[in-house]
Coordinates of C-alpha atoms in Angstrom, one line a residue:
X1 CA -20.5 0.3 -8.1
X2 CA -19.3 3.7 -9.0
X3 CA -21.2 5.5 -11.7
X4 CA -20.0 8.0 -12.3
X5 CA -19.6 9.8 -15.9
X6 CA -16.2 9.2 -17.1
X7 CA -15.3 11.9 -19.7
X8 CA -12.2 11.2 -22.0
X9 CA -9.2 11.5 -19.9
X10 CA -9.7 9.0 -17.4
X11 CA -9.0 5.7 -17.4
X12 CA -12.5 4.0 -19.1
X13 CA -13.1 0.0 -20.1
X14 CA -13.5 -1.3 -23.6
X15 CA -14.8 -4.1 -25.3
X16 CA -11.5 -5.8 -25.4
X17 CA -10.4 -4.1 -22.3
X18 CA -10.5 -7.1 -18.8
X19 CA -14.6 -7.1 -17.7
X20 CA -14.9 -4.6 -14.3
X21 CA -15.4 -7.1 -11.7
X22 CA -18.4 -5.8 -9.6
X23 CA -16.6 -6.7 -5.9
X24 CA -15.4 -9.3 -4.1
X25 CA -14.1 -12.6 -7.3
X26 CA -13.6 -15.5 -4.8
X27 CA -15.2 -16.0 -1.6
X28 CA -11.0 -15.2 -0.2
X29 CA -11.8 -11.8 -1.5
X30 CA -15.0 -11.8 0.2
X31 CA -13.7 -12.9 3.5
X32 CA -10.9 -10.1 2.6
X33 CA -13.7 -7.7 2.0
X34 CA -15.5 -8.3 5.5
X35 CA -12.5 -7.9 7.0
X36 CA -11.9 -4.2 6.1
X37 CA -14.9 -2.7 5.8
X38 CA -15.4 -4.3 9.7
X39 CA -12.1 -3.2 10.9
X40 CA -12.1 -0.7 14.1
X41 CA -8.7 -0.6 15.0
X42 CA -7.9 3.4 15.9
X43 CA -4.1 3.1 15.0
X44 CA -4.8 4.2 11.4
X45 CA -7.9 6.5 12.1
X46 CA -5.0 7.8 14.8
X47 CA -2.3 8.7 13.0
X48 CA -4.7 10.4 9.8
X49 CA -6.0 13.1 12.1
X50 CA -2.7 14.0 12.4
X51 CA -2.7 15.8 8.8
X52 CA -5.7 14.7 7.2
X53 CA -3.5 11.9 4.8
X54 CA -5.0 8.6 5.7
X55 CA -3.1 6.0 5.6
X56 CA -2.8 1.7 5.6
X57 CA 0.7 0.9 6.0
X58 CA 3.9 1.3 7.7
X59 CA 6.7 3.7 8.0
X60 CA 10.4 4.1 7.7
X61 CA 13.1 6.8 8.5
X62 CA 14.9 7.4 12.0
X63 CA 12.8 8.4 14.7
X64 CA 13.2 11.8 15.7
X65 CA 13.7 11.7 19.4
X66 CA 14.0 15.1 19.4
X67 CA 10.0 15.2 18.8
X68 CA 9.1 12.8 21.1
X69 CA 9.8 15.6 24.7
X70 CA 9.4 13.6 27.6
X71 CA 7.6 11.6 29.4
X72 CA 6.1 13.5 32.1
X73 CA 5.4 16.3 29.1
X74 CA 1.9 15.6 29.4
X75 CA 1.7 16.4 25.1
X76 CA 4.2 13.5 24.8
X77 CA 1.4 10.4 23.7
X78 CA 0.2 13.1 20.9
X79 CA 3.7 13.6 20.0
X80 CA 4.4 10.5 19.5
X81 CA 1.5 9.9 17.3
X82 CA 2.2 12.7 15.0
X83 CA 6.2 11.1 14.8
X84 CA 4.7 7.8 14.4
X85 CA 2.8 9.4 10.8
X86 CA 5.6 11.5 9.7
X87 CA 7.6 7.9 9.3
X88 CA 4.5 6.6 7.6
X89 CA 3.9 9.8 5.2
X90 CA 8.2 9.3 4.7
X91 CA 7.3 5.7 3.3
X92 CA 4.6 7.3 1.2
X93 CA 7.0 9.5 -0.2
X94 CA 9.9 7.0 -0.6
X95 CA 7.4 4.9 -3.4
X96 CA 6.1 7.9 -5.3
X97 CA 10.2 9.5 -5.5
X98 CA 10.5 6.1 -7.6
X99 CA 7.3 6.5 -9.7
X100 CA 9.3 8.9 -12.0
X101 CA 9.1 11.8 -14.3
X102 CA 5.4 12.3 -14.5
X103 CA 3.5 14.9 -13.9
X104 CA -0.7 16.6 -15.0
X105 CA -1.5 14.9 -18.2
X106 CA -0.4 11.0 -16.8
X107 CA -2.9 8.8 -15.1
X108 CA -1.7 6.7 -12.2
X109 CA -3.5 3.2 -10.5
X110 CA -2.7 2.7 -6.4
X111 CA -4.0 -1.1 -6.3
X112 CA -5.2 -1.8 -3.2
X113 CA -5.5 2.3 -1.8
X114 CA -6.7 1.6 1.6
X115 CA -8.3 5.9 3.0
X116 CA -6.9 7.0 -0.1
X117 CA -3.7 8.8 1.9
X118 CA -1.4 7.9 -0.7
X119 CA -3.8 8.8 -3.8
X120 CA -3.7 11.8 -2.5
X121 CA -0.1 12.7 -2.2
X122 CA 0.4 11.6 -5.5
X123 CA -1.7 14.0 -6.5
X124 CA -0.2 16.9 -5.3
X125 CA 3.0 15.6 -5.7
X126 CA 2.7 15.7 -9.9
X127 CA -0.5 17.2 -10.9
X128 CA -1.5 13.6 -11.7
X129 CA -4.7 12.2 -12.0
X130 CA -5.0 9.2 -9.2
X131 CA -7.8 6.3 -9.7
X132 CA -7.8 4.1 -6.5
X133 CA -8.9 0.9 -6.3
X134 CA -10.4 -1.4 -3.3
X135 CA -12.3 -4.6 -2.0
X136 CA -13.6 -2.1 1.0
X137 CA -16.6 -0.7 0.3
X138 CA -15.7 1.1 3.6
X139 CA -12.6 2.2 2.1
X140 CA -13.4 3.5 -0.8
X141 CA -15.9 5.8 -0.2
X142 CA -14.1 7.4 3.0
X143 CA -11.0 7.4 0.1
X144 CA -13.8 9.1 -1.7
X145 CA -15.4 11.7 1.0
X146 CA -11.5 13.1 1.6
X147 CA -11.3 13.9 -1.9
X148 CA -14.4 15.4 -1.9
X149 CA -13.5 18.0 1.7
X150 CA -10.0 18.7 -0.3
X151 CA -12.1 20.1 -4.2
X152 CA -9.7 17.7 -5.7
X153 CA -12.5 14.7 -6.6
X154 CA -12.4 15.3 -9.8
X155 CA -8.2 14.1 -10.2
X156 CA -8.6 11.4 -7.0
X157 CA -10.8 8.8 -6.9
X158 CA -11.7 5.0 -5.4
X159 CA -13.6 2.8 -6.7
X160 CA -14.9 -1.0 -5.1
X161 CA -13.2 -3.2 -7.7
X162 CA -10.9 -6.2 -8.1
X163 CA -7.2 -5.3 -8.5
X164 CA -6.3 -8.6 -10.6
X165 CA -9.2 -7.0 -13.4
X166 CA -9.6 -3.4 -13.1
X167 CA -12.1 -1.5 -15.6
X168 CA -9.3 0.3 -17.3
X169 CA -8.3 0.9 -20.4
X170 CA -5.1 -1.4 -21.9
X171 CA -1.9 0.8 -21.9
X172 CA -3.1 3.9 -19.5
X173 CA -1.4 4.6 -16.5
X174 CA 1.5 5.7 -16.6
X175 CA 2.6 4.6 -13.5
X176 CA 0.9 2.2 -10.7
X177 CA 1.7 0.4 -7.5
X178 CA 1.0 -1.5 -4.6
X179 CA 1.6 -0.2 -0.6
X180 CA 1.4 -3.4 0.7
X181 CA -1.1 -4.6 -0.6
X182 CA 0.4 -7.2 -2.2
X183 CA -0.3 -9.6 0.3
X184 CA -3.8 -10.8 -0.8
X185 CA -4.0 -11.8 -4.4
X186 CA -1.5 -13.9 -6.6
X187 CA 1.6 -11.9 -7.7
X188 CA 1.8 -13.6 -11.1
X189 CA -2.5 -12.6 -11.7
X190 CA -1.6 -9.3 -10.2
X191 CA 1.3 -8.1 -12.5
X192 CA -0.1 -9.4 -15.7
X193 CA -2.9 -6.3 -14.6
X194 CA -0.6 -3.8 -14.1
X195 CA 1.2 -5.3 -17.5
X196 CA -1.5 -4.9 -18.7
X197 CA -2.9 -1.3 -18.1
X198 CA 0.8 0.1 -17.7
X199 CA 2.0 1.9 -20.9
X200 CA 5.1 0.8 -22.2
X201 CA 7.9 2.5 -20.1
X202 CA 5.8 2.9 -17.3
X203 CA 6.6 2.3 -14.1
X204 CA 5.2 -0.4 -11.1
X205 CA 6.3 0.0 -7.7
X206 CA 5.5 -1.4 -4.7
X207 CA 6.5 -2.0 -1.0
X208 CA 6.1 -4.7 1.1
X209 CA 6.7 -7.0 3.9
X210 CA 8.4 -10.4 2.3
X211 CA 9.7 -13.7 3.4
X212 CA 13.2 -14.1 3.3
X213 CA 13.5 -17.2 1.0
X214 CA 17.5 -17.3 2.8
X215 CA 15.2 -18.3 5.8
X216 CA 14.4 -21.0 4.3
X217 CA 10.0 -21.4 5.0
X218 CA 7.7 -18.5 6.7
X219 CA 8.9 -18.1 10.0
X220 CA 6.7 -18.7 13.0
X221 CA 6.3 -15.2 13.0
X222 CA 5.5 -14.5 9.6
X223 CA 3.2 -17.3 10.0
X224 CA 1.5 -15.2 12.6
X225 CA 1.8 -11.9 10.4
X226 CA -0.8 -14.0 8.2
X227 CA -2.7 -15.1 10.6
X228 CA -3.1 -11.5 12.1
X229 CA -4.4 -9.5 8.7
X230 CA -5.9 -13.2 7.3
X231 CA -3.6 -12.5 4.5
X232 CA -0.2 -14.4 2.8
X233 CA 3.1 -12.7 2.7
X234 CA 5.0 -14.3 -0.5
X235 CA 8.4 -14.7 -0.8
X236 CA 11.2 -12.0 -2.6
X237 CA 12.2 -14.5 -5.0
X238 CA 8.0 -15.0 -5.9
X239 CA 8.1 -10.8 -6.5
X240 CA 10.6 -10.9 -9.1
X241 CA 9.4 -14.2 -10.9
X242 CA 6.5 -12.7 -11.2
X243 CA 7.6 -9.6 -12.7
X244 CA 10.0 -11.5 -15.0
X245 CA 7.5 -13.7 -16.7
X246 CA 4.9 -10.5 -16.7
X247 CA 7.2 -8.1 -19.1
X248 CA 8.0 -6.2 -15.9
X249 CA 12.1 -5.4 -15.5
X250 CA 13.5 -4.2 -11.9
X251 CA 15.2 -1.4 -11.9
X252 CA 16.0 -0.7 -8.4
X253 CA 15.1 -3.1 -5.2
X254 CA 15.7 -1.7 -2.2
X255 CA 15.7 -3.6 1.2
X256 CA 14.2 -1.0 4.1
X257 CA 14.4 -3.2 6.8
X258 CA 16.4 -1.5 8.9
X259 CA 14.8 1.7 7.9
X260 CA 11.3 0.3 9.1
X261 CA 12.4 -0.5 12.7
X262 CA 12.7 2.1 14.2
X263 CA 9.1 2.6 13.0
X264 CA 8.2 -0.5 15.0
X265 CA 9.9 -0.5 18.1
X266 CA 8.1 2.8 18.4
X267 CA 4.7 2.2 18.0
X268 CA 5.3 -0.9 20.5
X269 CA 5.4 1.5 23.1
X270 CA 2.5 3.8 22.4
X271 CA -1.4 4.0 23.1
X272 CA -2.0 1.9 19.8
X273 CA -0.3 -1.5 19.6
X274 CA -2.1 -3.9 17.9
X275 CA -0.6 -7.3 19.7
X276 CA 1.0 -8.0 16.1
X277 CA 4.2 -5.5 16.6
X278 CA 6.1 -8.8 18.1
X279 CA 6.3 -10.9 15.4
X280 CA 7.1 -8.4 13.3
X281 CA 10.1 -6.7 15.0
X282 CA 11.3 -9.7 15.8
X283 CA 10.8 -11.3 12.4
X284 CA 12.9 -8.1 11.2
X285 CA 15.5 -8.9 13.9
X286 CA 15.9 -12.4 13.0
X287 CA 16.1 -11.9 9.1
X288 CA 12.8 -14.1 8.4
X289 CA 11.4 -11.7 7.1
X290 CA 12.3 -8.6 4.7
X291 CA 10.6 -5.2 4.4
X292 CA 12.1 -4.2 0.4
X293 CA 11.1 -1.5 -1.8
X294 CA 10.8 -3.0 -6.1
X295 CA 10.4 -0.9 -8.9
X296 CA 10.1 -1.9 -12.1
X297 CA 9.2 -0.5 -16.1
X298 CA 6.9 -2.4 -18.0
X299 CA 8.3 -3.8 -21.6

């Protein structure tokens, strides 16, 4: 566990707050921690090596085909990887853009922070202190080492922690988010915790894949994605219901499905394929799966 000394400006636990649960609290969480501690696919690292921002999510936006060059270009694969990384950083920028007007005195929480790319971007954008939580000790160590390399370790920190029971002071966070990490938890428990740590008027944002209630049930493609990542994708309706039950009032619900398809179609042509690309592409195309952004205020 993190044993660093906290200052008065940090998110600190009090006797009335939810307890800090060290690491996985259930066998399933233990499975997820082991999954990400042992994750060795090169895609996230090779994309992050482009500029040092290491993400664990996907991309949005139109592909800049001019930047890709031609298949005969000896640098074509390198250019393709750079373009995929540009699209995933554009996704993070979109999420951060929905967090509102934040500044240096604010504290932000990234629930399911991965290797910390979004935390670094949030600090660079707002100057704020950013706290991240992840079940993976490997990811937390990577994120903290990267923060030290950038000289921002006093402002950006990841810790091994259950996002459903964080050590953070009630009402302290000005904003919080999940970027493609909500499918690993119960939504009611998750939004109850975000509601607890957010100040009244604070902003919560998530970008996530969800199955479309109009389809009826999760499609075979969604089931393949669940099996691949050992997760449990929720329906769009579940998000809105769980937010309403936990004092989070949506201010924006944006369907990003058309914006994320170009990323997947491009990735399917690269050397970084993992075997799950077809399921994402087919699920988005047949309407059974959606990629959405939801921004909500704590009331």
